[in-house]
Amino acid sequence: MTDRLNGKVAIITGGVAGIGLGIAECYVREGAKVVLTANHNVDGGKAAVAKFGDDVSLFVQQDVAKEADWQKVIDATLAKFGKLDILVNNAGIGGMSPIIEDLSLADWQKTIDVNLTANFLGEKYGIKAMQKTNDAKGSIINVSSVAGLVGLPTAPAYSASKGGTRMLTHATALNLAHRGIDIRVNSVHPGWIDTAIVPAAAKEQLIKTIPVGHMGEPKDIGEVCVYLGSDESKFANGAEFTVDGAQRA
């Protein structure tokens, strides 16, 4: 531990599995207290708190697309830890639709709600909490995707939502900076990361598309998020951090 996040309190949505858990592991190692959320994986949330300890972690069940749930998470965070320094908008869903004209409006809307609208809600309530408890200082990290930089032809709704997250990041960073508010907003764009979301049958073929010859690990995203959550990144604002093994180079 190098205590790069010592004394900081972070909310990590979707923080009990995959990339979110990788971020949480890095944060706890660096001295942060973490509030982890998930909608369906309650057992994962309990396991994460048992692993980290309830003195430095808290699990709150949350539907990130519901405004009332965001207020619930903020209230729980402030009640336990007293402030908010970092918000990691990580929760998201995938979804494949090779033929766009067969994509239902309901599936489109669900993807936009979870992957984009939820990030807006997180920013809204995260900023208010930082203004209230942390002298209007902090860091917001929006986890987008390389699909937010270049279209993924088999997932138009996903690409649209991740591209929207990218531009939401830019706009919010500028909005806050122009108002003299010291809350930074950056986006992280993972490539293929080895998590349960990636079908085992597809891994071999996917690896062939990655120049470095292997998939990333959740902690690869976690380490970037440590930097962005720490004071080391005080001049990084409105920026995009691509972590994809040179796939987009």
CSV table of C-alpha atoms in Angstrom, one decimal:
chain,number,residue,atom,x,y,z
A,1,MET,CA,0.0,0.0,0.0
A,2,THR,CA,1.3,3.4,-0.9
A,3,ASP,CA,-1.7,5.4,0.5
A,4,ARG,CA,-2.3,7.3,-2.7
A,5,LEU,CA,-6.0,7.5,-1.8
A,6,ASN,CA,-5.6,7.7,2.0
A,7,GLY,CA,-8.5,9.4,3.6
A,8,LYS,CA,-10.6,9.5,0.5
A,9,VAL,CA,-14.2,8.1,0.2
A,10,ALA,CA,-15.3,6.7,-3.1
A,11,ILE,CA,-18.6,5.4,-4.5
A,12,ILE,CA,-18.1,2.7,-7.2
A,13,THR,CA,-21.2,1.6,-9.0
A,14,GLY,CA,-21.3,-2.0,-10.2
A,15,GLY,CA,-18.4,-2.4,-7.8
A,16,VAL,CA,-18.9,-6.0,-6.7
A,17,ALA,CA,-17.7,-7.9,-9.7
A,18,GLY,CA,-15.6,-7.6,-12.9
A,19,ILE,CA,-14.0,-4.2,-13.6
A,20,GLY,CA,-15.9,-2.6,-10.7
A,21,LEU,CA,-14.4,-5.1,-8.2
A,22,GLY,CA,-11.0,-4.6,-9.7
A,23,ILE,CA,-11.3,-0.9,-9.1
A,24,ALA,CA,-12.5,-1.4,-5.6
A,25,GLU,CA,-9.5,-3.7,-4.8
A,26,CYS,CA,-7.1,-1.1,-6.0
A,27,TYR,CA,-8.9,1.6,-4.0
A,28,VAL,CA,-8.9,-0.3,-0.7
A,29,ARG,CA,-5.2,-1.2,-1.2
A,30,GLU,CA,-4.5,2.5,-1.6
A,31,GLY,CA,-6.3,3.5,1.6
A,32,ALA,CA,-9.7,4.6,0.3
A,33,LYS,CA,-13.0,3.8,1.9
A,34,VAL,CA,-15.4,2.4,-0.7
A,35,VAL,CA,-19.2,2.3,-1.1
A,36,LEU,CA,-20.0,-0.5,-3.6
A,37,THR,CA,-23.3,-0.8,-5.4
A,38,ALA,CA,-25.1,-3.4,-7.6
A,39,ASN,CA,-28.6,-4.0,-8.5
A,40,HIS,CA,-28.9,-7.8,-8.7
A,41,ASN,CA,-25.6,-9.2,-7.3
A,42,VAL,CA,-26.4,-8.8,-3.6
A,43,ASP,CA,-24.3,-11.8,-2.7
A,44,GLY,CA,-21.4,-10.3,-4.5
A,45,GLY,CA,-21.9,-7.1,-2.4
A,46,LYS,CA,-21.9,-9.0,0.8
A,47,ALA,CA,-18.8,-11.0,-0.2
A,48,ALA,CA,-16.9,-7.8,-1.1
A,49,VAL,CA,-17.7,-6.2,2.3
A,50,ALA,CA,-16.6,-9.4,4.0
A,51,LYS,CA,-13.4,-9.3,2.1
A,52,PHE,CA,-12.5,-5.7,2.6
A,53,GLY,CA,-14.0,-5.2,6.1
A,54,ASP,CA,-17.0,-3.1,7.1
A,55,ASP,CA,-14.8,-0.5,8.6
A,56,VAL,CA,-13.7,0.5,5.1
A,57,SER,CA,-16.5,-0.7,2.9
A,58,LEU,CA,-20.3,-0.6,2.5
A,59,PHE,CA,-22.6,-2.3,0.1
A,60,VAL,CA,-25.9,-0.6,-1.1
A,61,GLN,CA,-28.3,-2.2,-3.5
A,62,GLN,CA,-29.0,0.2,-6.3
A,63,ASP,CA,-30.7,0.5,-9.6
A,64,VAL,CA,-28.5,3.2,-11.2
A,65,ALA,CA,-31.2,4.3,-13.6
A,66,LYS,CA,-33.5,5.3,-10.7
A,67,GLU,CA,-33.1,8.8,-9.2
A,68,ALA,CA,-34.4,7.8,-5.8
A,69,ASP,CA,-31.7,5.1,-5.6
A,70,TRP,CA,-29.0,7.6,-6.1
A,71,GLN,CA,-30.2,9.7,-3.2
A,72,LYS,CA,-30.3,6.5,-1.1
A,73,VAL,CA,-26.7,5.7,-2.0
A,74,ILE,CA,-25.5,9.3,-1.3
A,75,ASP,CA,-27.3,9.3,2.1
A,76,ALA,CA,-25.8,6.0,3.1
A,77,THR,CA,-22.3,7.1,2.1
A,78,LEU,CA,-22.5,10.3,4.1
A,79,ALA,CA,-24.1,8.5,7.1
A,80,LYS,CA,-21.2,6.0,7.3
A,81,PHE,CA,-18.2,7.9,6.0
A,82,GLY,CA,-19.2,11.6,6.3
A,83,LYS,CA,-18.1,12.8,2.9
A,84,LEU,CA,-17.6,12.0,-0.8
A,85,ASP,CA,-14.3,12.5,-2.7
A,86,ILE,CA,-14.6,10.2,-5.7
A,87,LEU,CA,-17.4,8.8,-7.8
A,88,VAL,CA,-16.7,6.0,-10.3
A,89,ASN,CA,-19.7,5.6,-12.7
A,90,ASN,CA,-18.8,2.0,-13.6
A,91,ALA,CA,-22.1,0.1,-13.7
A,92,GLY,CA,-23.3,-0.8,-17.2
A,93,ILE,CA,-24.8,-3.5,-19.4
A,94,GLY,CA,-23.9,-4.8,-22.8
A,95,GLY,CA,-26.3,-6.2,-25.4
A,96,MET,CA,-25.8,-7.4,-28.9
A,97,SER,CA,-28.0,-6.5,-31.8
A,98,PRO,CA,-26.3,-7.5,-35.1
A,99,ILE,CA,-29.3,-6.2,-37.1
A,100,ILE,CA,-30.3,-2.7,-36.0
A,101,GLU,CA,-33.7,-2.8,-37.4
A,102,ASP,CA,-34.5,-5.7,-35.1
A,103,LEU,CA,-33.5,-3.8,-32.0
A,104,SER,CA,-36.5,-3.1,-29.9
A,105,LEU,CA,-37.2,0.3,-28.5
A,106,ALA,CA,-37.4,-1.3,-25.0
A,107,ASP,CA,-33.9,-2.8,-25.3
A,108,TRP,CA,-32.5,0.4,-26.7
A,109,GLN,CA,-34.0,2.5,-23.9
A,110,LYS,CA,-32.8,0.1,-21.2
A,111,THR,CA,-29.2,0.3,-22.5
A,112,ILE,CA,-29.4,4.1,-22.6
A,113,ASP,CA,-30.9,4.3,-19.1
A,114,VAL,CA,-28.3,2.1,-17.4
A,115,ASN,CA,-25.2,3.2,-19.4
A,116,LEU,CA,-25.9,6.9,-19.9
A,117,THR,CA,-28.8,8.3,-17.9
A,118,ALA,CA,-27.4,6.7,-14.8
A,119,ASN,CA,-24.1,8.5,-15.3
A,120,PHE,CA,-25.9,11.8,-15.5
A,121,LEU,CA,-27.7,11.0,-12.3
A,122,GLY,CA,-24.4,9.9,-10.6
A,123,GLU,CA,-22.8,13.2,-11.7
A,124,LYS,CA,-25.8,15.2,-10.5
A,125,TYR,CA,-25.9,13.7,-7.0
A,126,GLY,CA,-22.2,13.2,-6.7
A,127,ILE,CA,-21.5,16.9,-7.4
A,128,LYS,CA,-24.0,18.0,-4.8
A,129,ALA,CA,-22.5,15.7,-2.2
A,130,MET,CA,-19.0,16.9,-2.9
A,131,GLN,CA,-20.2,20.5,-2.7
A,132,LYS,CA,-21.9,19.8,0.6
A,133,THR,CA,-19.2,17.7,2.3
A,134,ASN,CA,-15.9,18.1,0.6
A,135,ASP,CA,-15.5,21.9,-0.1
A,136,ALA,CA,-16.7,21.4,-3.7
A,137,LYS,CA,-13.6,19.3,-4.5
A,138,GLY,CA,-13.4,15.8,-6.0
A,139,SER,CA,-13.0,13.5,-8.9
A,140,ILE,CA,-15.7,11.9,-11.1
A,141,ILE,CA,-14.6,8.9,-13.3
A,142,ASN,CA,-17.0,7.7,-16.0
A,143,VAL,CA,-16.2,4.3,-17.3
A,144,SER,CA,-17.0,4.3,-21.0
A,145,SER,CA,-15.5,1.9,-23.5
A,146,VAL,CA,-13.5,1.8,-26.7
A,147,ALA,CA,-16.9,1.4,-28.2
A,148,GLY,CA,-17.5,5.0,-27.1
A,149,LEU,CA,-14.6,6.0,-29.4
A,150,VAL,CA,-15.4,3.9,-32.5
A,151,GLY,CA,-18.7,2.3,-33.3
A,152,LEU,CA,-19.2,-1.4,-32.5
A,153,PRO,CA,-21.3,-2.7,-35.4
A,154,THR,CA,-22.9,-5.5,-33.4
A,155,ALA,CA,-24.0,-3.2,-30.5
A,156,PRO,CA,-25.4,0.1,-31.7
A,157,ALA,CA,-27.2,0.9,-28.5
A,158,TYR,CA,-24.2,0.1,-26.4
A,159,SER,CA,-21.9,2.2,-28.7
A,160,ALA,CA,-24.4,5.1,-28.5
A,161,SER,CA,-24.6,5.0,-24.7
A,162,LYS,CA,-20.8,4.8,-24.3
A,163,GLY,CA,-20.2,7.6,-26.9
A,164,GLY,CA,-22.8,9.6,-24.9
A,165,THR,CA,-20.9,9.0,-21.7
A,166,ARG,CA,-17.7,10.3,-23.4
A,167,MET,CA,-19.4,13.6,-24.4
A,168,LEU,CA,-21.2,13.9,-21.1
A,169,THR,CA,-17.7,13.7,-19.5
A,170,HIS,CA,-16.4,16.5,-21.7
A,171,ALA,CA,-19.4,18.8,-21.2
A,172,THR,CA,-19.5,18.3,-17.4
A,173,ALA,CA,-15.8,18.9,-17.0
A,174,LEU,CA,-16.1,22.2,-18.9
A,175,ASN,CA,-19.3,23.2,-17.1
A,176,LEU,CA,-17.7,22.8,-13.6
A,177,ALA,CA,-14.3,24.3,-14.7
A,178,HIS,CA,-16.0,27.4,-16.1
A,179,ARG,CA,-17.9,27.9,-12.8
A,180,GLY,CA,-14.7,27.6,-10.8
A,181,ILE,CA,-15.7,24.3,-9.2
A,182,ASP,CA,-12.7,22.0,-8.4
A,183,ILE,CA,-14.4,18.8,-9.3
A,184,ARG,CA,-12.6,17.0,-12.2
A,185,VAL,CA,-14.4,14.7,-14.6
A,186,ASN,CA,-12.6,12.2,-16.8
A,187,SER,CA,-13.5,9.0,-18.8
A,188,VAL,CA,-11.8,5.6,-19.0
A,189,HIS,CA,-12.2,3.5,-22.1
A,190,PRO,CA,-11.5,-0.2,-21.5
A,191,GLY,CA,-10.9,-2.5,-24.4
A,192,TRP,CA,-11.4,-6.3,-23.9
A,193,ILE,CA,-11.0,-7.1,-20.2
A,194,ASP,CA,-11.1,-10.6,-19.0
A,195,THR,CA,-14.3,-10.8,-17.0
A,196,ALA,CA,-17.3,-13.1,-16.8
A,197,ILE,CA,-19.1,-10.9,-19.4
A,198,VAL,CA,-16.8,-12.0,-22.2
A,199,PRO,CA,-18.0,-15.4,-23.6
A,200,ALA,CA,-15.3,-18.0,-23.1
A,201,ALA,CA,-15.9,-19.3,-26.6
A,202,ALA,CA,-15.0,-15.9,-28.1
A,203,LYS,CA,-11.9,-15.2,-26.1
A,204,GLU,CA,-9.4,-16.8,-28.5
A,205,GLN,CA,-10.8,-14.9,-31.5
A,206,LEU,CA,-10.9,-11.6,-29.5
A,207,ILE,CA,-7.3,-12.0,-28.4
A,208,LYS,CA,-6.2,-12.1,-32.1
A,209,THR,CA,-7.5,-8.5,-32.4
A,210,ILE,CA,-5.4,-7.2,-29.5
A,211,PRO,CA,-1.9,-6.1,-30.5
A,212,VAL,CA,-0.3,-7.0,-27.2
A,213,GLY,CA,-1.6,-10.5,-27.5
A,214,HIS,CA,-3.7,-10.9,-24.4
A,215,MET,CA,-6.8,-9.4,-22.7
A,216,GLY,CA,-6.6,-6.9,-19.9
A,217,GLU,CA,-7.4,-7.6,-16.3
A,218,PRO,CA,-9.9,-5.7,-14.1
A,219,LYS,CA,-7.0,-4.2,-12.1
A,220,ASP,CA,-5.6,-2.7,-15.2
A,221,ILE,CA,-8.6,-0.4,-15.2
A,222,GLY,CA,-8.4,-0.1,-11.4
A,223,GLU,CA,-4.8,1.3,-11.5
A,224,VAL,CA,-5.9,4.1,-14.0
A,225,CYS,CA,-8.8,4.9,-11.7
A,226,VAL,CA,-6.4,5.1,-8.7
A,227,TYR,CA,-4.5,7.8,-10.6
A,228,LEU,CA,-7.6,9.7,-11.6
A,229,GLY,CA,-9.0,9.5,-8.0
A,230,SER,CA,-5.8,10.7,-6.5
A,231,ASP,CA,-4.4,14.2,-6.2
A,232,GLU,CA,-1.7,13.2,-8.7
A,233,SER,CA,-4.1,13.8,-11.5
A,234,LYS,CA,-5.1,17.4,-10.4
A,235,PHE,CA,-4.5,18.8,-13.9
A,236,ALA,CA,-6.3,15.9,-15.8
A,237,ASN,CA,-9.8,17.1,-16.5
A,238,GLY,CA,-12.2,16.4,-19.4
A,239,ALA,CA,-9.7,13.8,-20.7
A,240,GLU,CA,-10.1,10.2,-22.1
A,241,PHE,CA,-7.9,7.4,-20.9
A,242,THR,CA,-7.9,4.4,-23.3
A,243,VAL,CA,-6.8,1.1,-21.8
A,244,ASP,CA,-7.0,-1.5,-24.6
A,245,GLY,CA,-3.6,-3.1,-25.3
A,246,ALA,CA,-3.0,-0.8,-28.3
A,247,GLN,CA,-6.1,-1.9,-30.1
A,248,ARG,CA,-7.0,1.7,-30.9
A,249,ALA,CA,-3.4,2.9,-31.4
